[in-house]
XYZ file of C-alpha atoms in Angstrom:
736
model
C 0.000 0.000 0.000
C 1.050 3.580 -0.491
C 2.464 5.180 2.658
C 0.306 7.852 4.200
C 2.774 10.735 4.040
C 2.555 12.517 0.707
C 4.287 15.491 -0.711
C 2.638 16.751 -3.892
C 4.547 18.104 -6.861
C 3.572 18.888 -10.404
C 3.364 15.819 -12.615
C 4.779 15.444 -16.117
C 3.688 13.570 -19.198
C 5.900 10.701 -20.263
C 5.131 9.707 -23.874
C 4.970 5.961 -24.305
C 5.533 3.921 -27.427
C 1.812 4.480 -28.100
C 1.831 8.156 -27.115
C -0.234 7.443 -24.047
C 0.147 10.125 -21.363
C 1.416 8.749 -18.082
C 1.778 10.899 -15.004
C 5.126 11.306 -13.331
C 6.047 13.124 -10.181
C 9.208 13.991 -8.342
C 9.772 14.103 -4.619
C 12.701 14.901 -2.425
C 11.152 13.152 0.541
C 8.118 11.080 1.259
C 5.864 9.830 -1.539
C 3.926 11.459 -4.345
C 0.957 9.901 -6.105
C -1.492 11.020 -8.748
C -3.805 8.932 -10.889
C -3.413 8.417 -14.616
C -5.564 10.773 -16.625
C -6.573 10.811 -20.254
C -5.312 14.348 -20.807
C -1.781 15.683 -20.945
C -0.679 17.686 -17.962
C 2.053 20.161 -17.136
C 5.709 19.160 -17.309
C 8.162 19.063 -14.494
C 10.845 21.683 -14.667
C 13.605 19.097 -14.240
C 12.249 15.549 -14.646
C 14.485 12.693 -13.657
C 16.345 11.229 -16.633
C 15.254 7.799 -15.574
C 11.590 8.589 -16.004
C 12.125 8.745 -19.730
C 13.263 5.142 -19.578
C 10.259 3.716 -17.782
C 7.608 3.801 -20.514
C 9.679 1.710 -22.883
C 10.175 -0.880 -20.213
C 6.887 -1.038 -18.410
C 4.080 1.248 -19.422
C 2.904 -0.103 -22.799
C 1.613 -3.235 -21.087
C -0.737 -1.403 -18.790
C -2.067 1.581 -20.661
C -5.601 0.451 -19.962
C -5.040 -0.053 -16.253
C -5.452 2.594 -13.561
C -1.917 3.625 -12.753
C -0.226 5.762 -10.169
C 3.367 6.828 -10.304
C 5.109 6.967 -6.976
C 8.521 8.369 -6.195
C 10.119 7.371 -2.944
C 13.144 9.163 -1.565
C 15.924 6.588 -1.582
C 19.342 8.212 -1.652
C 21.276 4.962 -2.017
C 19.673 3.534 -5.136
C 21.510 4.132 -8.436
C 18.497 4.383 -10.706
C 19.962 4.693 -14.163
C 21.976 1.564 -13.630
C 18.937 -0.240 -12.380
C 16.606 -0.191 -15.350
C 17.411 -1.951 -18.598
C 15.924 -0.487 -21.762
C 13.964 -3.163 -23.522
C 10.758 -4.109 -25.225
C 10.379 -7.098 -22.911
C 7.041 -6.015 -21.457
C 5.552 -4.357 -24.505
C 2.094 -5.597 -25.526
C 1.952 -7.903 -22.522
C 0.008 -7.901 -19.271
C 1.972 -7.553 -16.079
C 1.763 -9.132 -12.675
C 2.684 -7.414 -9.451
C 4.333 -9.143 -6.533
C 4.443 -7.358 -3.170
C 7.304 -7.837 -0.770
C 7.067 -7.319 2.972
C 9.162 -4.169 2.646
C 7.286 -1.125 1.399
C 9.971 -0.239 -1.120
C 10.483 -3.722 -2.525
C 7.449 -4.594 -4.583
C 8.126 -6.150 -7.951
C 6.719 -5.886 -11.438
C 6.686 -9.108 -13.412
C 5.866 -9.832 -17.012
C 2.558 -11.627 -17.147
C 0.843 -14.480 -18.880
C 1.728 -14.112 -22.542
C 5.165 -14.615 -24.011
C 6.631 -13.021 -27.088
C 9.994 -13.163 -28.804
C 12.407 -10.714 -27.232
C 15.725 -9.487 -28.578
C 18.073 -9.327 -26.963
C 17.073 -12.034 -24.469
C 16.918 -10.328 -21.118
C 17.051 -11.770 -17.616
C 13.526 -11.107 -16.359
C 12.298 -13.629 -13.861
C 8.672 -14.706 -14.337
C 6.598 -15.640 -11.298
C 2.851 -16.201 -10.884
C 0.733 -13.677 -8.994
C 0.435 -13.423 -6.086
C 3.757 -14.420 -4.613
C 6.073 -12.628 -2.244
C 9.760 -12.492 -3.037
C 12.027 -11.419 -0.228
C 15.057 -9.354 -1.156
C 16.476 -9.153 2.334
C 19.546 -11.209 1.369
C 19.854 -10.006 -2.227
C 22.638 -7.431 -2.650
C 21.742 -4.442 -4.763
C 22.809 -4.108 -8.330
C 25.955 -2.115 -8.377
C 29.154 -1.818 -6.490
C 30.606 1.371 -5.145
C 31.955 2.348 -8.551
C 28.572 3.803 -9.495
C 27.376 7.088 -7.975
C 23.897 6.838 -6.452
C 21.068 9.021 -7.668
C 18.617 10.738 -5.379
C 15.262 9.138 -5.938
C 13.542 5.812 -6.076
C 10.808 5.270 -8.643
C 7.804 3.025 -8.307
C 4.577 2.251 -10.104
C 1.327 1.299 -8.457
C -1.535 -0.613 -10.012
C -4.978 -0.140 -8.563
C -5.784 -3.863 -8.940
C -4.037 -5.613 -7.389
C -2.935 -2.874 -5.033
C 0.822 -2.993 -4.792
C 3.798 -0.755 -5.255
C 6.405 -1.771 -7.788
C 9.700 -0.691 -6.281
C 12.434 0.083 -8.770
C 14.994 -1.420 -6.464
C 13.103 -4.678 -6.559
C 12.408 -4.438 -10.271
C 16.106 -3.956 -10.830
C 17.045 -6.889 -8.636
C 14.629 -8.983 -10.631
C 15.656 -7.786 -14.069
C 19.316 -8.076 -13.236
C 19.338 -11.777 -12.459
C 21.329 -12.893 -9.414
C 22.338 -16.534 -9.549
C 23.676 -18.859 -6.881
C 26.819 -20.323 -8.466
C 30.381 -19.096 -8.228
C 29.988 -17.730 -11.747
C 27.320 -15.335 -10.480
C 29.474 -13.857 -7.740
C 30.950 -10.389 -7.887
C 29.919 -6.790 -8.209
C 26.771 -6.013 -10.111
C 23.738 -8.110 -10.842
C 25.572 -11.409 -10.534
C 26.154 -10.895 -6.821
C 25.318 -13.892 -4.573
C 24.112 -15.612 -2.669
C 27.124 -17.668 -3.607
C 30.308 -19.152 -2.256
C 33.655 -20.127 -3.675
C 34.024 -17.101 -5.914
C 37.388 -16.243 -7.400
C 39.662 -14.859 -4.705
C 42.018 -13.201 -7.151
C 40.674 -9.752 -8.091
C 40.607 -8.717 -11.719
C 43.051 -5.901 -12.468
C 41.845 -2.490 -13.538
C 42.844 -0.745 -16.756
C 46.538 -0.539 -17.506
C 48.046 2.061 -19.853
C 49.732 0.667 -22.957
C 52.491 2.391 -24.927
C 51.964 3.400 -28.532
C 53.351 0.862 -30.979
C 56.267 2.474 -32.860
C 54.803 1.035 -36.068
C 51.055 1.029 -35.335
C 49.739 0.162 -38.769
C 46.895 2.089 -40.366
C 43.139 2.079 -40.839
C 41.424 3.030 -44.093
C 37.780 3.092 -45.148
C 37.219 1.141 -48.349
C 35.729 3.148 -51.191
C 32.751 1.486 -52.924
C 33.366 -0.108 -56.294
C 33.034 2.116 -59.347
C 30.218 -0.122 -60.616
C 28.184 0.352 -57.403
C 29.233 3.691 -55.880
C 26.333 3.729 -53.398
C 26.920 0.211 -52.061
C 29.483 -0.608 -49.380
C 29.115 -3.858 -47.403
C 25.663 -4.322 -48.920
C 24.116 -5.732 -45.736
C 24.757 -5.298 -42.001
C 27.659 -7.608 -41.159
C 26.259 -9.633 -38.258
C 28.130 -12.799 -39.263
C 31.118 -13.167 -41.567
C 33.674 -15.593 -42.931
C 36.573 -15.611 -45.386
C 35.544 -17.994 -48.164
C 37.891 -20.284 -50.163
C 37.531 -17.981 -53.179
C 39.125 -15.169 -51.168
C 35.901 -13.225 -50.829
C 34.008 -12.477 -47.629
C 30.445 -13.495 -46.905
C 28.309 -11.236 -44.748
C 25.207 -12.779 -43.203
C 22.495 -10.777 -41.472
C 19.003 -11.110 -40.037
C 15.764 -10.097 -41.751
C 15.780 -6.294 -42.077
C 13.445 -3.621 -43.420
C 16.395 -2.063 -45.255
C 19.750 -3.091 -46.702
C 21.775 -1.711 -49.603
C 20.940 -4.667 -51.851
C 17.774 -6.126 -53.335
C 17.064 -9.578 -54.715
C 15.361 -10.302 -58.046
C 12.087 -10.902 -56.159
C 12.103 -7.303 -54.924
C 12.892 -8.166 -51.306
C 15.966 -6.826 -49.556
C 18.976 -9.131 -49.451
C 20.181 -10.195 -46.001
C 23.451 -11.727 -47.122
C 26.190 -10.566 -49.468
C 29.430 -11.738 -51.027
C 32.078 -9.009 -50.833
C 35.264 -8.925 -52.917
C 37.984 -7.136 -50.895
C 40.049 -6.512 -54.044
C 37.402 -4.911 -56.271
C 34.873 -4.050 -53.521
C 32.164 -5.534 -55.701
C 29.165 -6.823 -53.744
C 26.728 -9.544 -54.799
C 23.384 -10.116 -53.017
C 22.682 -13.614 -51.708
C 19.316 -15.033 -50.663
C 18.365 -17.471 -47.944
C 15.141 -19.221 -46.938
C 15.214 -18.925 -43.137
C 16.076 -16.113 -40.733
C 19.767 -16.414 -39.776
C 19.444 -13.921 -36.919
C 22.201 -14.650 -34.337
C 23.111 -18.061 -35.689
C 26.250 -20.090 -35.069
C 28.432 -21.617 -37.711
C 31.544 -23.302 -39.026
C 33.240 -24.597 -42.136
C 32.470 -28.226 -42.914
C 35.270 -30.661 -43.751
C 34.343 -30.396 -47.434
C 34.809 -26.612 -47.356
C 31.196 -25.503 -47.220
C 30.344 -22.622 -44.908
C 27.403 -23.501 -42.666
C 25.079 -21.342 -40.550
C 23.104 -23.125 -37.828
C 20.032 -21.936 -35.947
C 18.529 -18.475 -36.032
C 15.233 -16.839 -35.276
C 11.603 -16.484 -36.304
C 10.294 -14.950 -39.542
C 9.006 -11.387 -39.766
C 5.727 -10.442 -41.385
C 7.129 -7.912 -43.848
C 9.110 -10.588 -45.719
C 6.993 -13.668 -46.401
C 9.807 -15.265 -48.420
C 11.910 -15.996 -45.302
C 10.776 -18.639 -42.843
C 11.548 -19.809 -39.316
C 15.278 -20.154 -38.720
C 15.385 -21.445 -35.152
C 16.271 -24.997 -36.248
C 17.575 -24.290 -39.748
C 20.840 -25.328 -41.396
C 22.144 -23.167 -44.267
C 25.005 -24.024 -46.609
C 27.199 -21.840 -48.802
C 29.541 -23.484 -51.312
C 32.641 -21.705 -52.592
C 35.887 -22.962 -54.069
C 39.406 -21.665 -54.641
C 39.352 -23.259 -58.112
C 35.705 -23.310 -59.289
C 34.560 -19.762 -60.033
C 31.146 -20.984 -61.176
C 30.123 -21.168 -57.503
C 30.721 -17.446 -56.971
C 27.536 -15.508 -56.339
C 25.379 -18.569 -55.713
C 22.922 -18.133 -52.849
C 22.585 -20.128 -49.681
C 21.325 -23.679 -50.029
C 18.779 -25.010 -47.541
C 17.850 -28.583 -48.457
C 15.528 -28.837 -45.461
C 17.485 -30.766 -42.837
C 16.968 -29.340 -39.347
C 18.833 -29.462 -36.086
C 17.349 -31.455 -33.214
C 15.999 -28.440 -31.333
C 15.670 -24.674 -31.782
C 18.861 -22.737 -31.107
C 19.346 -18.963 -31.129
C 22.847 -17.790 -30.041
C 24.475 -21.230 -30.355
C 28.208 -21.862 -30.654
C 29.641 -24.409 -33.080
C 32.954 -26.272 -32.912
C 34.315 -28.650 -35.555
C 35.596 -31.861 -33.995
C 38.604 -33.948 -35.133
C 36.377 -36.348 -37.057
C 34.641 -33.509 -38.912
C 31.449 -33.657 -36.865
C 30.048 -30.457 -35.386
C 29.517 -29.812 -31.686
C 26.570 -27.379 -31.483
C 25.922 -25.988 -28.009
C 23.555 -23.619 -26.223
C 20.916 -21.278 -27.573
C 17.465 -20.002 -26.819
C 14.490 -22.087 -27.925
C 12.260 -19.114 -28.644
C 13.982 -15.815 -27.897
C 12.040 -15.332 -24.667
C 12.999 -14.577 -21.077
C 16.149 -16.616 -20.303
C 15.493 -16.702 -16.555
C 12.622 -19.045 -17.327
C 14.416 -22.362 -17.956
C 11.614 -23.519 -20.236
C 12.841 -21.021 -22.824
C 16.455 -22.119 -22.729
C 18.417 -24.849 -24.439
C 21.432 -25.608 -22.205
C 22.249 -28.700 -24.255
C 24.467 -29.747 -27.117
C 23.913 -31.903 -30.158
C 26.237 -33.459 -32.697
C 25.907 -32.938 -36.434
C 27.764 -35.235 -38.807
C 30.338 -33.995 -41.306
C 27.541 -33.086 -43.725
C 25.681 -31.014 -41.133
C 22.993 -33.615 -40.371
C 22.013 -33.871 -36.717
C 22.158 -37.041 -34.687
C 18.793 -36.010 -33.239
C 19.872 -36.024 -29.608
C 19.916 -33.019 -27.276
C 22.390 -33.749 -24.494
C 22.404 -31.628 -21.298
C 25.575 -29.648 -20.668
C 25.882 -28.675 -17.029
C 28.168 -25.668 -17.493
C 25.423 -24.096 -19.615
C 22.698 -25.102 -17.200
C 24.344 -23.666 -14.097
C 25.207 -20.355 -15.762
C 21.693 -19.523 -16.904
C 20.636 -16.956 -17.940
C 24.110 -15.906 -19.143
C 24.749 -19.141 -21.016
C 24.548 -18.251 -24.723
C 27.359 -18.079 -27.299
C 29.891 -19.883 -25.064
C 33.559 -19.793 -26.007
C 34.656 -23.231 -27.253
C 38.145 -24.302 -28.365
C 39.352 -27.714 -29.537
C 42.383 -28.863 -27.545
C 45.293 -30.995 -28.778
C 43.929 -34.081 -26.993
C 40.567 -33.898 -28.779
C 38.755 -32.493 -25.769
C 37.098 -29.091 -25.551
C 37.808 -25.979 -23.548
C 34.436 -24.377 -22.745
C 34.024 -21.002 -21.067
C 30.633 -19.579 -20.034
C 30.120 -16.363 -18.014
C 33.009 -16.839 -15.563
C 33.101 -20.632 -15.511
C 35.460 -22.802 -17.532
C 36.035 -26.512 -17.924
C 37.607 -29.223 -20.050
C 34.911 -31.412 -21.580
C 35.156 -34.791 -23.299
C 32.463 -35.034 -25.955
C 33.112 -38.729 -26.585
C 32.363 -39.713 -22.982
C 29.985 -36.812 -22.284
C 31.975 -36.017 -19.162
C 33.681 -33.068 -17.523
C 37.375 -33.895 -17.407
C 38.339 -30.960 -15.208
C 36.585 -27.930 -13.788
C 38.898 -24.974 -14.229
C 39.088 -21.990 -11.889
C 36.562 -19.233 -12.450
C 37.908 -16.310 -14.448
C 38.111 -13.233 -12.170
C 36.230 -10.149 -13.245
C 32.847 -9.678 -14.846
C 30.885 -11.820 -17.284
C 32.813 -12.754 -20.428
C 30.087 -14.228 -22.626
C 26.761 -12.999 -24.027
C 25.265 -10.503 -23.284
C 28.573 -9.152 -21.983
C 30.838 -10.894 -24.450
C 34.493 -10.091 -24.598
C 36.759 -12.006 -26.936
C 38.496 -15.360 -26.683
C 41.520 -16.474 -28.707
C 43.292 -19.836 -28.832
C 46.883 -18.643 -29.231
C 49.082 -20.142 -31.975
C 49.905 -23.815 -31.614
C 53.312 -25.285 -32.448
C 55.396 -28.409 -31.951
C 57.786 -26.436 -29.736
C 55.596 -27.207 -26.721
C 53.697 -30.205 -28.069
C 50.862 -28.037 -29.441
C 49.840 -27.238 -25.856
C 46.818 -24.921 -25.884
C 47.020 -21.412 -24.448
C 43.801 -19.358 -24.297
C 43.411 -15.626 -23.687
C 40.052 -13.990 -22.901
C 39.695 -10.207 -22.749
C 36.886 -7.805 -21.941
C 33.327 -8.373 -20.767
C 30.805 -6.616 -18.571
C 28.505 -6.767 -15.575
C 24.928 -6.808 -16.902
C 22.810 -6.072 -19.965
C 22.186 -2.355 -19.850
C 23.678 0.812 -21.276
C 24.958 1.649 -17.793
C 26.960 -1.562 -17.379
C 30.646 -1.071 -16.714
C 32.941 -3.072 -18.967
C 35.917 -5.137 -17.935
C 39.455 -4.121 -18.939
C 41.019 -7.347 -17.703
C 42.270 -10.341 -19.640
C 42.770 -13.843 -18.341
C 45.207 -16.268 -19.914
C 45.261 -19.963 -19.112
C 46.929 -23.172 -20.266
C 44.012 -25.529 -19.635
C 45.970 -28.790 -19.993
C 48.833 -27.772 -17.695
C 49.296 -29.598 -14.399
C 47.866 -26.733 -12.389
C 45.910 -24.439 -14.724
C 45.445 -20.940 -13.346
C 44.428 -17.622 -14.863
C 47.280 -15.200 -15.463
C 45.682 -11.774 -15.312
C 46.615 -8.648 -17.250
C 44.579 -5.774 -18.631
C 43.829 -3.520 -21.555
C 44.043 0.276 -21.333
C 40.262 0.523 -20.861
C 37.228 -1.638 -20.252
C 35.782 -3.099 -23.442
C 32.697 -5.149 -24.144
C 32.188 -6.699 -27.591
C 35.947 -6.591 -28.180
C 37.202 -9.296 -30.517
C 40.625 -10.778 -31.050
C 41.974 -11.898 -34.434
C 45.217 -13.794 -34.957
C 47.784 -12.493 -37.435
C 50.225 -14.746 -39.349
C 53.146 -13.428 -37.283
C 51.505 -14.756 -34.089
C 50.250 -11.475 -32.677
C 46.602 -10.748 -31.872
C 44.696 -7.645 -32.939
C 41.850 -6.516 -30.652
C 39.243 -4.176 -32.143
C 35.641 -2.983 -31.807
C 33.361 -2.691 -28.800
C 32.236 -0.196 -26.194
C 33.459 1.122 -22.872
C 29.954 1.242 -21.398
C 26.988 -1.065 -21.898
C 26.406 -4.514 -23.330
C 25.256 -6.474 -26.339
C 21.717 -5.749 -27.439
C 19.758 -3.069 -29.207
C 20.562 0.406 -27.938
C 22.385 -0.699 -24.792
C 25.964 0.434 -25.454
C 27.778 3.729 -25.740
C 31.279 5.208 -25.515
C 32.710 3.218 -28.453
C 36.240 1.889 -28.016
C 37.916 2.982 -31.237
C 41.566 2.137 -30.664
C 43.301 -0.867 -32.183
C 45.170 -2.909 -29.574
C 48.159 -5.041 -30.592
C 48.875 -8.022 -28.343
C 52.178 -9.895 -28.465
C 51.677 -13.182 -26.585
C 55.423 -13.899 -26.535
C 56.226 -10.928 -24.309
C 56.094 -10.948 -20.492
C 52.838 -10.165 -18.746
C 52.355 -6.431 -18.462
C 54.264 -5.754 -21.698
C 52.046 -7.474 -24.235
C 49.713 -4.637 -25.243
C 50.628 -1.700 -27.444
C 48.221 0.691 -29.096
C 47.600 1.074 -32.792
C 45.565 3.563 -34.809
C 42.177 4.937 -33.820
C 39.090 4.460 -35.982
C 36.449 7.102 -36.545
C 33.694 4.496 -36.821
C 31.793 3.037 -33.866
C 31.726 -0.747 -34.105
C 29.210 -1.914 -31.511
C 26.670 -4.750 -31.508
C 26.787 -6.935 -34.633
C 30.290 -6.036 -35.801
C 32.946 -8.364 -37.239
C 36.686 -8.533 -37.881
C 38.640 -11.107 -39.867
C 41.957 -11.674 -41.628
C 42.121 -11.492 -45.439
C 44.398 -13.438 -47.785
C 46.756 -10.492 -48.218
C 47.420 -10.319 -44.461
C 45.341 -7.200 -43.854
C 42.320 -7.295 -41.582
C 38.754 -6.390 -42.516
C 36.531 -4.631 -39.974
C 32.837 -4.244 -40.756
C 29.366 -4.061 -39.308
C 27.673 -2.470 -36.301
C 23.901 -2.588 -36.284
C 22.928 -1.862 -32.666
C 19.276 -1.128 -33.459
C 16.278 -3.359 -34.019
C 15.935 -2.276 -37.657
C 18.505 -0.261 -39.638
C 18.797 3.492 -39.297
C 21.071 5.730 -41.385
C 21.106 8.833 -39.193
C 21.286 9.013 -35.401
C 18.076 9.569 -33.445
C 19.150 11.174 -30.184
C 17.351 10.979 -26.845
C 15.605 7.679 -27.540
C 15.246 4.679 -25.271
C 16.637 2.231 -26.214
C 19.416 4.394 -27.602
C 19.500 5.090 -31.321
C 22.591 7.280 -31.135
C 24.547 4.908 -33.364
C 23.583 4.082 -36.931
C 23.609 0.893 -38.945
C 27.113 0.858 -40.361
C 27.735 -0.246 -43.954
C 31.273 1.109 -44.313
C 34.134 -1.395 -44.510
C 37.546 -0.655 -43.016
C 40.884 -2.298 -43.690
C 43.500 -2.444 -40.970
C 47.029 -2.746 -42.365
C 49.131 -4.273 -39.564
C 52.670 -3.166 -38.694
C 54.192 -5.977 -40.750
C 52.873 -4.376 -43.985
C 53.360 -0.757 -42.969
C 56.165 1.633 -43.809
C 59.290 -0.030 -45.164
C 57.757 -3.463 -44.558
C 55.322 -2.899 -47.412
C 58.150 -3.631 -49.867
C 59.433 -6.731 -48.080
C 56.609 -9.123 -48.842
C 57.624 -12.623 -50.074
C 56.328 -13.254 -53.591
C 55.741 -16.042 -56.076
C 54.565 -18.589 -53.523
C 53.667 -22.025 -54.910
C 52.591 -25.151 -53.016
C 53.294 -28.723 -54.119
C 49.762 -29.677 -53.054
C 46.643 -27.956 -51.816
C 45.056 -31.171 -50.572
C 46.813 -31.725 -47.273
C 46.424 -34.157 -44.389
C 46.870 -33.641 -40.661
C 48.977 -36.768 -40.230
C 52.553 -35.541 -40.063
C 53.022 -35.717 -43.828
C 54.959 -33.069 -45.738
C 54.558 -30.716 -48.685
C 56.875 -28.188 -50.295
C 56.506 -24.466 -50.693
C 58.564 -22.296 -53.039
C 58.760 -18.510 -52.938
C 61.001 -15.527 -53.509
C 62.228 -13.776 -50.370
C 63.714 -10.307 -50.001
C 67.496 -10.198 -49.980
C 69.141 -10.417 -46.595
C 66.274 -12.301 -44.933
C 66.941 -13.856 -41.558
C 63.940 -15.994 -40.514
C 60.935 -17.759 -41.948
C 57.718 -19.186 -40.535
C 54.852 -21.079 -42.145
C 51.410 -20.832 -40.585
C 48.312 -22.944 -41.193
C 45.422 -20.565 -40.517
C 41.671 -21.059 -40.040
C 39.578 -17.898 -39.686
C 36.326 -19.649 -38.769
C 32.818 -18.243 -38.382
C 32.758 -14.739 -36.890
C 29.795 -13.215 -35.047
C 29.096 -11.242 -31.845
C 32.874 -11.011 -31.144
C 32.982 -14.836 -31.037
C 35.366 -16.374 -33.590
C 34.151 -19.958 -33.773
C 36.858 -22.505 -34.727
C 39.498 -19.766 -35.125
C 43.001 -21.274 -34.837
C 46.509 -21.092 -36.223
C 49.359 -23.633 -36.202
C 53.003 -22.833 -36.859
C 54.328 -25.701 -38.981
C 57.806 -27.217 -38.766
C 60.013 -26.527 -41.791
C 63.364 -27.578 -43.202
C 65.396 -26.267 -46.115
C 65.461 -22.580 -45.295
C 68.603 -20.768 -46.475
C 69.054 -17.478 -44.634
C 69.712 -14.568 -46.968
C 68.792 -16.447 -50.150
C 66.064 -15.024 -52.367
C 64.974 -18.312 -53.964
C 63.591 -20.521 -51.215
C 62.257 -24.077 -51.171
C 60.920 -25.368 -47.863
C 59.755 -28.778 -46.792
C 56.815 -28.233 -44.473
C 55.498 -30.792 -42.005
C 51.792 -30.950 -41.287
C 50.374 -31.291 -37.743
C 50.460 -34.810 -36.330
C 46.699 -35.320 -36.119
C 43.277 -33.719 -36.498
C 43.117 -32.802 -32.823
C 45.590 -30.078 -33.725
C 44.109 -29.250 -37.144
C 40.525 -30.406 -37.561
C 39.423 -30.984 -41.178
C 38.300 -28.108 -43.371
C 39.654 -25.170 -45.377
C 42.780 -23.364 -44.156
C 45.107 -20.683 -45.474
C 48.860 -21.196 -45.721
C 50.838 -18.043 -44.925
C 54.598 -17.797 -45.307
C 56.208 -14.997 -43.293
C 59.760 -13.832 -43.851
C 61.118 -11.704 -41.034
C 57.520 -11.338 -39.907
C 56.153 -10.094 -43.251
C 53.564 -12.411 -44.858
C 53.215 -13.460 -48.460
C 49.684 -13.452 -49.837
C 48.052 -16.564 -48.403
C 46.646 -19.486 -50.348
C 43.710 -21.711 -49.446
C 44.263 -25.415 -48.913
C 42.025 -28.260 -47.804
C 43.023 -30.242 -44.718
C 41.715 -33.777 -44.220
């Protein structure tokens, strides 16, 4: 019930998504209430910024209900950080749950469910039920300054106050595992959390040769077309071109012959020509991989949208794209969908190719609804054969189950013993797919969440025979919760999961970054790009773009590995990609942090529409091709065979090296399937060589392949030869 003491102030009109006037009031002490009226009323002189956020979140569900807006003086509640911006409650009834404390009543989404993007942690409970928050820590740590008011809504029937503190505690899910411990919404109750604190930001020196960024001009044939479609997913194809794959949109730069917009495109980095590609099912937030036969596959997705009847349900779809390094007739052909489906719906699933060519497909949402309701989630994995056909079995995976609702798009890496490294939220383990057993639970990674919706980036560092192809994984960035106010994590954790005593070695970037992604270069370094310093993944829930290129040298001591590169002028937020091209430069594209594309910013909207749909493509030229290095590239590379086997066999490579050369390396490189800062199957192996003659220009090397497919699973790879760190143009090969 509303407390008796009232202090009246003038109300203001808050426009909802349906332009329904809703009364607001501000108080410095006590409580203010006024009923909803049908007519607009006077504005407050200085309305709280948070009040502009409420209608998007709550009001559209109850425009027909008698409503009162109540403000309670609560000087310790940080309001802006408490309320996510989302359409979760729109067009849905609500339920109110009243706690014993007057300021802790809770609004809950009611009986009907609809698809929500991004999936948000909103717990659903039946009415009436009391939920005590006595032992639930509040949302944010001391890093966030408190605001000066507490907002609540009251419904006349049932009579209850919806306290924002309680709403926030509900929306920002608090779990009970060690992975949910820490500052922010993932605070306890929990035990056994990481004792080691995550380090804060650490300044990095400027790289003396930082490389350069350049925006690609459109092709002369299509001067108004850049990427063609928003680059939500991407991959470097065996023909040297890049495929961009997007969701169903109400605008892209390309149209299909049927008059509908294209949602996929084939981009030629050399000519910048763009070809539209069609698909049959919505690929929204799918996972993917290259099959052993070289086909690029997209798995899972989302529901169709009414404005394009030609695209169907993609939740359980499998899409194939065939390209070849030698058969140009495949260029420009659209996605093939013969009709085979996965065993269950999966949205935000990760995919890992196994040594036998089968696909491990894990996680995902069944329907895009509230992930704190386990009925909506799919914390399982299934196995697809080498042709992408499912076995039909959904097998529970406990690391996904225990980390709900932050369980989607897990990081997965194939280890040199055939087992998997899996990292979800803060948890990590070694998993044996063959026995369906956890081999070892690894220590929790200190810091904030690392996977969706607070994804950082994860890279399996280069493998080599020098240490028996022992895996070494680095994970950087992340965040605390899914809102535009979420702090981001500057820390990185590095671990050797198969060592005798695996522990996280911590270091940090110069600033916190969410949605940051790491891409291997042929010289063994890692380039980190994209992301935001504040917020999370989702529509309109990130700001303060992180524009600086970070160069990471894994061979250097901890604390000396990061240097800074050039700064971009383009925000690359949600739905951005980065990947290595054949010429050793790196493509950066995408950013579509809005529900449907916009071309000009729309300020002061909730969710934020400050950042546009980005069609421009950038090329990052790394240090090894910059300055004097640009003229030191090896040339004339030829391979004795492009059909290779991961069995210790050999092949020869011939090339011309610059005079006076001192060192050579040969890398076997797999770029994988890139989406949401997750680079699925991304790996690189330095191969053993003999025959190098230092200083000679004409070189013939004998190159030894990896010993087995645990080290190099089957599929398409690129062979790069680097001389004194400068790469020749790579060539695609097939590894069996």
